[in-house]
Short mmCIF file of C-alpha atoms in Angstrom, two decimals:
data_model
loop_
_atom_site.label_atom_id
_atom_site.label_comp_id
_atom_site.label_asym_id
_atom_site.label_seq_id
_atom_site.Cartn_x
_atom_site.Cartn_y
_atom_site.Cartn_z
CA MET A 59 -5.95 -22.60 -14.03
CA SER A 60 -9.12 -20.54 -14.24
CA GLN A 61 -12.41 -22.41 -14.31
CA VAL A 62 -14.42 -22.19 -17.55
CA LEU A 63 -17.89 -23.79 -17.60
CA ALA A 64 -18.90 -25.67 -20.76
CA ASP A 65 -22.55 -24.54 -20.77
CA LEU A 66 -21.91 -20.76 -20.70
CA ARG A 67 -21.01 -18.20 -23.34
CA TYR A 68 -18.24 -15.64 -22.85
CA ALA A 69 -17.00 -12.22 -23.90
CA LYS A 70 -13.32 -11.49 -24.46
CA SER A 71 -13.59 -8.88 -21.73
CA HIS A 72 -14.18 -11.73 -19.23
CA GLU A 73 -17.95 -11.66 -18.71
CA TRP A 74 -20.12 -14.79 -18.93
CA ALA A 75 -23.75 -15.16 -20.07
CA ARG A 76 -26.18 -17.98 -19.31
CA SER A 77 -29.52 -18.66 -21.05
CA LEU A 78 -32.21 -19.29 -18.46
CA PRO A 79 -35.20 -21.57 -19.21
CA ASP A 80 -37.58 -18.58 -19.33
CA GLY A 81 -35.56 -16.88 -22.09
CA ARG A 82 -33.82 -14.35 -19.88
CA ILE A 83 -30.03 -14.15 -19.76
CA GLU A 84 -27.94 -14.10 -16.60
CA VAL A 85 -24.61 -12.23 -16.61
CA GLY A 86 -21.55 -12.33 -14.38
CA ILE A 87 -17.75 -12.08 -14.49
CA THR A 88 -15.52 -15.09 -15.07
CA ASP A 89 -13.27 -16.96 -12.68
CA HIS A 90 -10.27 -15.48 -14.47
CA ALA A 91 -11.65 -11.97 -13.90
CA GLN A 92 -12.42 -12.43 -10.21
CA HIS A 93 -9.00 -13.95 -9.65
CA ALA A 94 -7.22 -11.12 -11.43
CA LEU A 95 -9.16 -8.51 -9.43
CA GLY A 96 -8.62 -10.12 -6.03
CA ASP A 97 -10.94 -9.64 -3.05
CA LEU A 98 -14.03 -7.77 -4.21
CA VAL A 99 -15.31 -5.07 -1.88
CA PHE A 100 -17.89 -3.13 -3.89
CA VAL A 101 -20.21 -3.83 -6.80
CA ASP A 102 -22.26 -1.26 -8.68
CA VAL A 103 -24.90 -3.02 -10.80
CA PRO A 104 -27.25 -1.37 -13.35
CA GLN A 105 -30.76 -0.41 -12.26
CA VAL A 106 -33.71 -2.56 -13.28
CA GLY A 107 -35.12 -1.15 -16.49
CA THR A 108 -31.78 -0.02 -17.90
CA ALA A 109 -31.36 -0.74 -21.60
CA LEU A 110 -27.97 -2.29 -22.32
CA GLU A 111 -26.03 -2.54 -25.55
CA VAL A 112 -23.45 -5.16 -26.40
CA GLY A 113 -20.04 -3.99 -25.16
CA GLY A 114 -21.42 -1.06 -23.18
CA ALA A 115 -20.02 -0.39 -19.70
CA CYS A 116 -22.90 -1.39 -17.42
CA ALA A 117 -21.48 -2.26 -14.00
CA VAL A 118 -18.40 -1.67 -11.88
CA VAL A 119 -16.68 -4.25 -9.73
CA GLU A 120 -14.09 -2.98 -7.26
CA SER A 121 -11.52 -5.00 -5.41
CA VAL A 122 -9.17 -3.74 -2.72
CA LYS A 123 -6.76 -3.17 -5.59
CA ALA A 124 -8.75 -1.46 -8.32
CA ALA A 125 -12.05 -0.59 -9.96
CA SER A 126 -12.96 -2.43 -13.15
CA ASP A 127 -15.78 -1.87 -15.63
CA VAL A 128 -18.07 -4.71 -16.66
CA TYR A 129 -19.18 -4.65 -20.31
CA SER A 130 -22.53 -6.12 -21.17
CA PRO A 131 -22.11 -9.27 -23.27
CA VAL A 132 -25.70 -8.99 -24.53
CA ALA A 133 -28.21 -6.35 -25.58
CA GLY A 134 -31.45 -6.13 -23.65
CA THR A 135 -33.27 -4.67 -20.69
CA VAL A 136 -32.20 -5.31 -17.11
CA VAL A 137 -35.04 -7.16 -15.33
CA GLU A 138 -33.35 -8.25 -12.13
CA VAL A 139 -30.13 -7.50 -10.23
CA ASN A 140 -28.33 -9.53 -7.59
CA ASP A 141 -29.12 -7.54 -4.43
CA ALA A 142 -27.03 -9.90 -2.28
CA LEU A 143 -23.88 -8.39 -3.76
CA SER A 144 -24.35 -5.03 -2.05
CA GLY A 145 -23.78 -6.62 1.35
CA SER A 146 -21.59 -9.52 0.21
CA PRO A 147 -19.48 -8.65 -2.84
CA GLU A 148 -17.21 -11.57 -1.91
CA LEU A 149 -19.88 -13.88 -3.38
CA ILE A 150 -18.21 -13.14 -6.72
CA ASN A 151 -14.89 -14.48 -5.44
CA GLU A 152 -16.52 -17.49 -3.83
CA ASP A 153 -18.96 -18.49 -6.58
CA CYS A 154 -18.60 -16.32 -9.68
CA TYR A 155 -20.74 -18.61 -11.89
CA GLY A 156 -23.47 -19.09 -9.27
CA LYS A 157 -24.31 -16.87 -6.30
CA GLY A 158 -22.04 -14.16 -7.70
CA TRP A 159 -24.18 -13.41 -10.79
CA LEU A 160 -24.58 -9.67 -11.46
CA TYR A 161 -27.84 -9.10 -13.33
CA ARG A 162 -30.44 -10.68 -15.63
CA VAL A 163 -31.69 -9.21 -18.89
CA GLN A 164 -34.61 -9.73 -21.20
CA PRO A 165 -32.63 -10.00 -24.45
CA ALA A 166 -33.37 -7.66 -27.32
CA SER A 167 -33.24 -10.53 -29.82
CA SER A 168 -33.48 -14.31 -29.53
CA SER A 169 -30.07 -14.86 -31.09
CA GLY A 170 -28.32 -12.78 -28.44
CA LEU A 171 -25.70 -15.31 -27.38
CA ASP A 172 -24.63 -16.60 -30.78
CA ALA A 173 -22.03 -13.89 -31.25
CA LEU A 174 -20.31 -14.75 -27.95
CA LEU A 175 -17.43 -17.19 -27.43
CA ASP A 176 -18.08 -20.76 -26.42
CA ALA A 177 -16.04 -22.36 -23.65
CA ASN A 178 -13.33 -23.62 -26.01
CA ALA A 179 -12.89 -20.27 -27.69
CA TYR A 180 -12.79 -18.44 -24.34
CA SER A 181 -10.23 -20.90 -23.00
CA ALA A 182 -8.11 -20.11 -26.04
CA VAL A 183 -8.37 -16.39 -25.21
CA LEU A 184 -7.16 -17.10 -21.69
CA ALA A 185 -4.29 -19.26 -22.96
CA ALA A 186 -3.24 -16.45 -25.30
CA GLU A 187 -3.26 -14.01 -22.36
CA GLY A 188 -1.08 -16.40 -20.42
CA GLY A 189 -3.78 -17.08 -17.88
CA MET B 34 11.18 -8.35 -16.36
CA GLY B 35 11.86 -6.29 -13.29
CA ARG B 36 14.49 -6.60 -10.59
CA LYS B 37 14.14 -9.52 -8.21
CA THR B 38 14.72 -9.77 -4.48
CA PRO B 39 16.50 -12.79 -2.92
CA LEU B 40 13.02 -14.13 -2.04
CA TYR B 41 11.57 -14.00 -5.58
CA ASP B 42 11.70 -17.76 -6.26
CA LEU B 43 10.12 -18.52 -2.90
CA HIS B 44 7.26 -16.07 -3.52
CA VAL B 45 6.51 -17.76 -6.84
CA ALA B 46 6.72 -21.21 -5.22
CA GLN B 47 4.24 -20.04 -2.55
CA GLY B 48 1.74 -19.04 -5.24
CA ALA B 49 2.14 -15.29 -5.02
CA ARG B 50 0.65 -13.07 -7.69
CA MET B 51 3.63 -11.00 -8.81
CA VAL B 52 3.35 -7.39 -9.98
CA ASP B 53 5.71 -4.59 -10.90
CA PHE B 54 6.43 -2.20 -8.05
CA GLY B 55 8.94 0.57 -8.72
CA GLY B 56 10.76 -1.62 -11.24
CA TRP B 57 10.75 -4.69 -8.99
CA ASP B 58 8.79 -7.95 -9.40
CA MET B 59 7.02 -8.14 -6.04
CA PRO B 60 4.25 -10.27 -4.51
CA VAL B 61 0.94 -8.37 -4.31
CA ASN B 62 -0.82 -11.25 -2.53
CA TYR B 63 -0.65 -15.00 -1.98
CA GLY B 64 -4.41 -15.54 -2.32
CA SER B 65 -6.60 -13.18 -0.32
CA GLN B 66 -5.27 -9.71 0.39
CA ILE B 67 -7.97 -9.15 3.01
CA GLU B 68 -7.04 -12.34 4.90
CA GLU B 69 -3.39 -11.28 4.87
CA HIS B 70 -4.42 -7.88 6.25
CA HIS B 71 -6.35 -9.48 9.11
CA HIS B 72 -3.44 -11.84 9.86
CA VAL B 73 -1.24 -8.85 10.58
CA ARG B 74 -3.85 -7.06 12.72
CA ARG B 75 -4.75 -10.18 14.73
CA ASP B 76 -1.70 -12.45 14.68
CA ALA B 77 1.46 -12.04 12.61
CA GLY B 78 2.34 -11.56 8.95
CA MET B 79 5.50 -10.76 7.03
CA PHE B 80 6.45 -8.75 3.98
CA ASP B 81 9.47 -8.98 1.72
CA VAL B 82 10.76 -5.40 1.71
CA SER B 83 14.16 -6.26 0.23
CA HIS B 84 13.38 -3.94 -2.68
CA MET B 85 13.92 -1.08 -0.27
CA CYS B 86 17.52 0.00 -0.07
CA VAL B 87 19.74 -0.19 2.98
CA VAL B 88 22.42 2.49 2.78
CA ASP B 89 25.23 2.56 5.29
CA LEU B 90 26.81 5.96 5.90
CA ARG B 91 30.26 5.79 7.43
CA GLY B 92 32.79 8.31 8.62
CA VAL B 93 33.11 10.84 11.43
CA ALA B 94 31.43 13.50 9.26
CA THR B 95 28.20 11.47 8.95
CA ARG B 96 26.20 13.20 11.68
CA GLY B 97 27.04 16.64 10.29
CA PHE B 98 26.15 15.44 6.80
CA LEU B 99 22.75 14.11 7.87
CA SER B 100 21.94 17.23 9.86
CA ARG B 101 22.10 19.19 6.58
CA LEU B 102 20.66 16.44 4.36
CA VAL B 103 17.32 15.75 6.07
CA ALA B 104 14.48 17.85 7.51
CA ASN B 105 14.22 16.07 10.85
CA ASP B 106 17.06 16.62 13.29
CA VAL B 107 19.58 13.81 13.75
CA GLY B 108 20.58 15.65 16.91
CA LYS B 109 17.66 13.68 18.43
CA LEU B 110 19.67 10.49 17.84
CA ARG B 111 21.77 10.09 20.99
CA SER B 112 21.07 6.51 22.13
CA THR B 113 22.61 3.60 20.24
CA GLY B 114 20.08 1.98 17.91
CA LYS B 115 17.62 4.89 17.95
CA ALA B 116 15.65 5.43 14.73
CA LEU B 117 14.38 8.66 13.20
CA TYR B 118 11.80 9.08 10.43
CA SER B 119 12.51 12.01 8.13
CA CYS B 120 12.02 13.55 4.74
CA MET B 121 14.93 14.43 2.48
CA LEU B 122 14.00 17.67 0.71
CA ASN B 123 15.12 19.54 -2.36
CA ALA B 124 15.84 23.28 -2.28
CA THR B 125 12.18 24.18 -2.91
CA GLY B 126 11.03 22.01 -0.01
CA GLY B 127 9.77 19.17 -2.23
CA VAL B 128 10.17 15.67 -0.86
CA ILE B 129 12.93 13.68 -2.62
CA ASP B 130 12.17 10.70 -0.37
CA ASP B 131 11.08 9.71 3.10
CA LEU B 132 13.45 7.47 4.99
CA ILE B 133 14.43 6.00 8.33
CA ILE B 134 17.81 6.70 9.88
CA TYR B 135 19.25 4.37 12.53
CA PHE B 136 22.08 5.61 14.77
CA LEU B 137 24.53 2.74 15.23
CA THR B 138 27.80 4.46 16.13
CA GLU B 139 29.13 7.98 15.77
CA SER B 140 30.79 6.89 12.53
CA HIS B 141 28.04 4.58 11.27
CA PHE B 142 24.43 5.55 10.53
CA ARG B 143 22.12 3.23 8.57
CA VAL B 144 19.46 4.67 6.27
CA VAL B 145 16.58 2.78 4.61
CA VAL B 146 15.12 4.41 1.49
CA ASN B 147 12.30 3.57 -0.92
CA ALA B 148 12.72 1.18 -3.85
CA GLY B 149 11.49 3.52 -6.57
CA THR B 150 13.73 6.38 -5.48
CA ARG B 151 16.90 4.53 -4.48
CA ASP B 152 19.05 5.44 -7.48
CA ASN B 153 17.97 9.07 -7.33
CA ASP B 154 18.51 9.16 -3.54
CA LEU B 155 22.03 7.75 -3.78
CA ALA B 156 22.98 10.22 -6.50
CA TRP B 157 21.57 13.11 -4.44
CA MET B 158 23.41 12.02 -1.28
CA ARG B 159 26.70 11.68 -3.16
CA ARG B 160 26.27 15.06 -4.79
CA CYS B 161 25.49 16.76 -1.47
CA ALA B 162 28.49 15.15 0.25
CA ALA B 163 30.74 16.31 -2.57
CA ASP B 164 29.26 19.84 -2.64
CA TRP B 165 29.69 20.22 1.11
CA GLY B 166 33.19 18.77 1.07
CA LEU B 167 32.25 16.12 3.63
CA ASP B 168 34.05 12.80 3.67
CA VAL B 169 31.15 10.36 4.05
CA GLU B 170 31.26 6.84 2.68
CA ILE B 171 27.88 6.01 1.08
CA ILE B 172 27.51 2.24 0.77
CA GLU B 173 24.52 0.60 -0.98
CA ARG B 174 24.02 -2.74 0.76
CA THR B 175 22.82 -4.95 -2.08
CA ASP B 176 24.09 -7.96 -0.11
CA LEU B 177 21.19 -7.69 2.35
CA ALA B 178 17.54 -8.72 2.43
CA MET B 179 14.85 -7.16 4.59
CA ILE B 180 11.73 -8.78 6.02
CA ALA B 181 9.08 -6.81 7.93
CA VAL B 182 7.40 -9.07 10.49
CA GLN B 183 4.32 -7.34 11.87
CA GLY B 184 1.43 -8.05 14.21
CA PRO B 185 0.82 -8.74 17.89
CA LYS B 186 2.68 -12.07 17.72
CA ALA B 187 5.46 -10.90 15.41
CA ARG B 188 8.21 -10.05 17.88
CA ALA B 189 7.97 -13.37 19.71
CA ALA B 190 8.21 -15.25 16.39
CA VAL B 191 11.35 -13.36 15.35
CA ALA B 192 12.93 -13.73 18.79
CA GLU B 193 12.77 -17.51 18.46
CA LEU B 194 15.14 -17.31 15.50
CA LEU B 195 17.78 -15.26 17.35
CA GLU B 196 20.78 -16.56 19.23
CA PRO B 197 19.96 -16.97 22.96
CA GLN B 198 22.20 -14.05 23.95
CA ASP B 199 20.38 -11.71 21.53
CA ARG B 200 16.82 -12.87 22.21
CA GLU B 201 16.20 -11.01 25.45
CA ARG B 202 17.90 -7.83 24.26
CA ALA B 203 15.73 -7.84 21.15
CA LEU B 204 12.54 -8.31 23.15
CA LEU B 205 13.56 -5.40 25.39
CA LEU B 206 13.92 -3.03 22.45
CA GLU B 207 11.69 0.01 22.78
CA PRO B 208 9.62 1.18 19.79
CA PHE B 209 11.76 2.86 17.13
CA PHE B 210 15.01 1.26 18.25
CA GLY B 211 17.19 -1.26 16.40
CA LEU B 212 19.84 -3.74 17.47
CA GLU B 213 22.74 -5.48 15.72
CA CYS B 214 22.59 -9.23 16.39
CA GLY B 215 25.67 -10.68 14.68
CA ALA B 216 25.10 -10.37 10.93
CA TRP B 217 21.43 -9.49 11.53
CA PHE B 218 19.90 -6.13 12.34
CA VAL B 219 16.57 -6.19 14.16
CA ALA B 220 14.50 -3.02 14.58
CA ARG B 221 11.18 -2.41 16.30
CA THR B 222 9.79 -0.44 13.39
CA GLY B 223 7.20 -1.02 10.69
CA TYR B 224 4.60 0.34 8.34
CA THR B 225 1.39 -1.25 9.56
CA GLY B 226 0.37 0.38 12.84
CA GLU B 227 1.08 -2.89 14.65
CA ASP B 228 3.95 -3.92 16.86
CA GLY B 229 6.70 -5.92 15.14
CA PHE B 230 10.24 -6.11 13.89
CA GLU B 231 11.92 -5.25 10.64
CA VAL B 232 14.78 -7.67 10.16
CA VAL B 233 17.78 -7.01 7.93
CA ILE B 234 19.71 -10.19 7.12
CA PRO B 235 22.31 -11.46 4.65
CA ALA B 236 20.58 -12.16 1.32
CA ALA B 237 21.74 -15.78 1.36
CA GLU B 238 19.75 -16.42 4.56
CA ALA B 239 16.52 -14.81 3.38
CA ALA B 240 14.67 -17.91 2.13
CA SER B 241 15.50 -20.03 5.17
CA VAL B 242 14.44 -17.24 7.55
CA TRP B 243 11.16 -16.74 5.64
CA LYS B 244 10.39 -20.48 5.86
CA ALA B 245 11.28 -20.59 9.55
CA LEU B 246 8.89 -17.69 10.21
CA ASN B 247 6.18 -19.49 8.20
CA ALA B 248 6.74 -22.52 10.43
CA ALA B 249 6.37 -20.28 13.49
CA GLY B 250 2.91 -19.22 12.27
CA VAL B 251 3.79 -16.00 10.47
CA ALA B 252 1.73 -15.63 7.27
CA SER B 253 3.31 -14.61 3.96
CA CYS B 254 1.77 -11.26 3.01
CA GLY B 255 2.01 -9.17 -0.15
CA LEU B 256 2.29 -5.50 -0.96
CA GLY B 257 -1.50 -5.28 -1.32
CA ALA B 258 -2.05 -5.87 2.39
CA ARG B 259 0.93 -3.67 3.19
CA ASP B 260 -0.85 -0.80 1.44
CA THR B 261 -4.21 -1.23 3.21
CA LEU B 262 -2.42 -1.60 6.56
CA ARG B 263 -0.31 1.54 6.14
CA LEU B 264 -3.33 3.54 5.01
CA GLU B 265 -5.33 2.46 8.07
CA ALA B 266 -2.27 3.36 10.16
CA GLY B 267 -2.20 6.88 8.67
CA MET B 268 1.24 6.45 7.10
CA ASN B 269 2.19 8.18 3.86
CA LEU B 270 3.30 6.41 0.69
CA TYR B 271 6.00 8.15 -1.30
CA GLY B 272 4.83 8.94 -4.84
CA ASN B 273 1.16 8.97 -3.79
CA ASP B 274 0.94 11.28 -0.80
CA MET B 275 4.08 13.33 -1.40
CA ASP B 276 6.76 13.72 -4.05
CA GLU B 277 9.31 16.24 -5.28
CA SER B 278 6.58 18.76 -6.11
CA ARG B 279 4.96 18.60 -2.64
CA HIS B 280 6.43 19.78 0.65
CA PRO B 281 5.95 18.16 4.06
CA LEU B 282 3.68 20.93 5.39
CA GLU B 283 0.98 20.03 2.83
CA SER B 284 1.60 16.29 3.16
CA GLY B 285 0.74 15.63 6.80
CA LEU B 286 4.46 15.54 7.62
CA ALA B 287 4.97 18.84 9.47
CA TRP B 288 5.69 16.76 12.58
CA THR B 289 8.82 15.39 10.89
CA VAL B 290 10.34 18.81 10.19
CA ALA B 291 12.58 20.11 12.98
CA PHE B 292 12.71 23.92 12.79
CA GLU B 293 14.52 23.92 16.14
CA PRO B 294 17.40 24.48 16.59
CA THR B 295 17.02 27.54 14.39
CA ASP B 296 20.66 27.53 13.29
CA ARG B 297 20.50 24.05 11.69
CA ASP B 298 20.62 24.78 7.97
CA PHE B 299 19.02 21.78 6.25
CA VAL B 300 18.17 21.59 2.54
CA GLY B 301 14.70 23.03 1.97
CA ARG B 302 14.62 25.02 5.20
CA ALA B 303 14.45 28.43 3.52
CA ALA B 304 11.53 27.33 1.33
CA LEU B 305 9.57 25.97 4.30
CA GLU B 306 10.30 29.09 6.38
CA ALA B 307 8.93 31.23 3.55
CA ILE B 308 5.70 29.19 3.52
CA ARG B 309 5.34 29.57 7.27
CA GLN B 310 5.98 33.33 7.10
CA SER B 311 3.39 33.75 4.38
CA GLY B 312 0.73 32.42 6.74
CA GLY B 313 1.21 28.68 6.32
CA SER B 314 0.55 26.09 3.67
CA PRO B 315 -2.70 26.74 1.74
CA MET B 316 -3.28 22.98 1.47
CA LYS B 317 -3.27 20.21 4.05
CA LEU B 318 -3.45 16.42 4.03
CA VAL B 319 -6.43 14.91 5.88
CA GLY B 320 -8.06 11.56 6.46
CA LEU B 321 -11.42 10.79 4.81
CA VAL B 322 -14.06 8.18 5.56
CA LEU B 323 -16.61 7.63 2.81
CA GLU B 324 -20.13 7.91 4.22
CA GLU B 325 -21.73 6.11 1.26
CA ARG B 326 -21.07 2.90 -0.66
CA GLY B 327 -18.10 2.98 -2.98
CA VAL B 328 -14.33 3.03 -2.88
CA LEU B 329 -12.10 6.09 -2.65
CA ARG B 330 -9.11 5.96 -5.02
CA SER B 331 -6.12 8.19 -5.65
CA HIS B 332 -6.70 11.15 -8.03
CA GLN B 333 -10.44 11.39 -7.40
CA LYS B 334 -11.50 15.02 -7.14
CA VAL B 335 -12.54 16.33 -3.72
CA ILE B 336 -15.06 19.16 -3.57
CA VAL B 337 -15.23 21.32 -0.47
CA PRO B 338 -18.41 23.40 -0.85
CA GLY B 339 -17.71 27.10 -0.43
CA VAL B 340 -13.99 26.52 0.01
CA GLY B 341 -12.46 24.93 -3.08
CA GLU B 342 -11.19 21.63 -4.40
CA GLY B 343 -8.65 18.99 -3.55
CA GLU B 344 -7.64 15.50 -4.53
CA VAL B 345 -7.50 12.02 -3.01
CA THR B 346 -3.84 11.00 -2.76
CA SER B 347 -4.35 7.41 -1.51
CA GLY B 348 -7.62 5.55 -1.11
CA THR B 349 -8.80 2.02 -0.49
CA PHE B 350 -11.32 -0.21 1.19
CA SER B 351 -10.36 -0.66 4.84
CA PRO B 352 -10.66 -4.33 5.81
CA THR B 353 -10.63 -3.46 9.52
CA LEU B 354 -13.30 -0.75 9.34
CA GLU B 355 -15.19 -2.28 6.38
CA ARG B 356 -15.48 1.22 4.97
CA SER B 357 -13.61 3.12 2.33
CA ILE B 358 -10.88 5.41 3.67
CA ALA B 359 -8.43 7.82 2.09
CA PHE B 360 -5.93 10.60 2.46
CA ALA B 361 -6.76 13.75 0.55
CA ARG B 362 -4.95 17.03 -0.05
CA VAL B 363 -7.54 19.75 0.51
CA PRO B 364 -7.67 23.52 1.16
CA ARG B 365 -6.62 24.49 4.68
CA ALA B 366 -10.08 25.88 5.50
CA THR B 367 -11.74 22.50 4.86
CA GLY B 368 -14.13 21.61 7.67
CA GLU B 369 -15.67 18.32 8.70
CA THR B 370 -17.31 17.15 5.48
CA VAL B 371 -16.41 17.06 1.79
CA GLN B 372 -17.72 15.49 -1.39
CA VAL B 373 -15.73 13.13 -3.59
CA ASP B 374 -16.36 12.72 -7.31
CA ILE B 375 -16.51 8.98 -7.94
CA ARG B 376 -17.24 8.28 -11.63
CA GLY B 377 -19.34 11.41 -11.90
CA LYS B 378 -21.33 10.94 -8.70
CA LEU B 379 -20.70 13.23 -5.73
CA LEU B 380 -20.51 11.13 -2.56
CA ALA B 381 -20.22 12.47 0.99
CA ALA B 382 -17.07 11.87 3.01
CA ARG B 383 -16.16 12.86 6.55
CA VAL B 384 -12.83 14.44 7.49
CA VAL B 385 -11.18 12.54 10.35
CA LYS B 386 -8.02 12.73 12.43
CA LEU B 387 -5.37 10.18 11.50
CA PRO B 388 -4.67 7.35 12.08
CA PHE B 389 -7.77 5.29 11.34
CA VAL B 390 -6.52 2.16 13.12
CA ARG B 391 -3.72 1.43 15.59
CA HIS B 392 -2.88 -1.87 17.31
CA GLY B 393 -5.92 -3.62 15.89
CA ARG B 394 -8.41 -1.00 17.11
CA ALA B 395 -10.46 1.55 15.20
CA LEU B 396 -9.58 5.07 16.36
CA ILE B 397 -12.41 6.79 14.51
CA SER B 398 -16.13 6.54 15.13
CA LEU B 399 -18.13 4.83 12.42
#
C-alpha cells in the first residue's frame, strides 16, 4: 500500500502540497507516484521566480523507465528548489514526503490548498485506481 | 489480461510489478530496477524469457531451408551445439525478426524468436517452406520455459543444478554454444554483455528451478533491467532498433549479413545488394552518450548540424555509466557530435563505438 500522510494535501495527478509555517507551500510527488515510476534518475525542477498555475506542467521526473510531467498543485511563484535532487534524484524514492521535495512556492492566494484533496479523498483516488 | 508464462504466479508472489510486453504479462522489476541491473553486472541475476518462442526445425532439409530463410549463413554451423545470431528478412531487406539458431543435429536445428513476433515468424517460416517445396517440420515448443541466468557468477550457479555428468561439460561450453542435458538445454548465450547461461527447461520445472537459483544467490530480475543491460551491451531490440521497414545495414547489423558465399540466395539478398551497389546505406545506427543532464528516449529527434537529422531508437539512463546512453539512426556522414531535442531543448551528445559496457567494464571514456 502506498503511504499517504494525514497532514498534506494532494492532487489527483499524484502531487502533494504542504503548508509551511512561514506561509510558503512545499510541493513533491506522492509515494504512489514514485513507486509507479521506479528508480528516479533525473529531475528537472522549475527555476526560482517562475510563476506557476494550478495544473500547469512545471517539472519533469524521469525514471529508468519513463519521463513524467509534474503538474503544479498550487498557483504561485517558485521561491526555492531542491538542489540536492540534481545529484541525488533517488531522494524522491527514499523519502518522497521529506528530503525528496521538489520546490517551494509563495502562493498567489491564501486559500491555495483548499481546492486540493485531503488524505482521505486522495486515498479514495488511489483505491479507485487499484493502487 | 495478457498471456502468462509458467513463472507468472511466482513473479507475483515475489512482488514483481507486472506490465504488458508484446501481449504477455511480464515482470518489469521486483523493487529496484537499478539494483537488479547491478546484480547482473557484479554477481548473478535471472530473467524469465519464457515469452520468447523456442521453435524446433526438424528434417533433413532444415539446413537448406535456413540457408535461404535467414541473412546470416548457417554454413558457419558445423560443430554440434554452435549458435548463430541472424536476421530473418523480407524481400525488401526489412527485418521480420532477429533470432538465434542452434545446430543440434543435421536434422534438428533449434531457433529462438521474439515474443511479439512469434506468430508472424511461424506463419512466415511455414509459408517459405511450402513455397520452396521443402519438407521441414516447424514445431512451436509451448511445453518449455526459458530462464536467462546472467552475470559473473551465473554459470556456476546453474551448473550446481545439473546432473553430475552434465556439470563439467556445461562449464566447458565455449561462448555461443549450447548443450542438451537430458530434458534441459543449456546455452552460453545472453542479452546482457555478461557471461551466463540461457536455460531451456520443461515448463513444469520452471518454478522449482527459479527458486533453486534464488537459493544459490541469483537475484530475480525484470525486463526493465534486461533493457538497460542490453543497451549498455550494444544489443538491438526488435521493434525499437529495427523492424520490417528497416534493413540490417542501417540498423548496426551489417555484421550479421553473410554476403559470402555469393551464390547463397537468401530472402532479402537482392535488396541489400542494390543498397550496397548504390553506394551503401544513407543511414547508420550509432551509439550516443548524452553530454548534459537528461535522459535520451526513443523517438527523440537527433540533429546533425550541416548534415541532416536522425532519431533515437532506444535510450535510457545507464546504471553502470551513470549517464544517459542511446542508439540513434543518423545520416552516414554524421561525425563525432550531435544534438538531441529533449522537450524542446537541444542537448549535446557524443557519438561512440558500441558497446558501452562489456563484462562489467565501461568501454567508452566518460
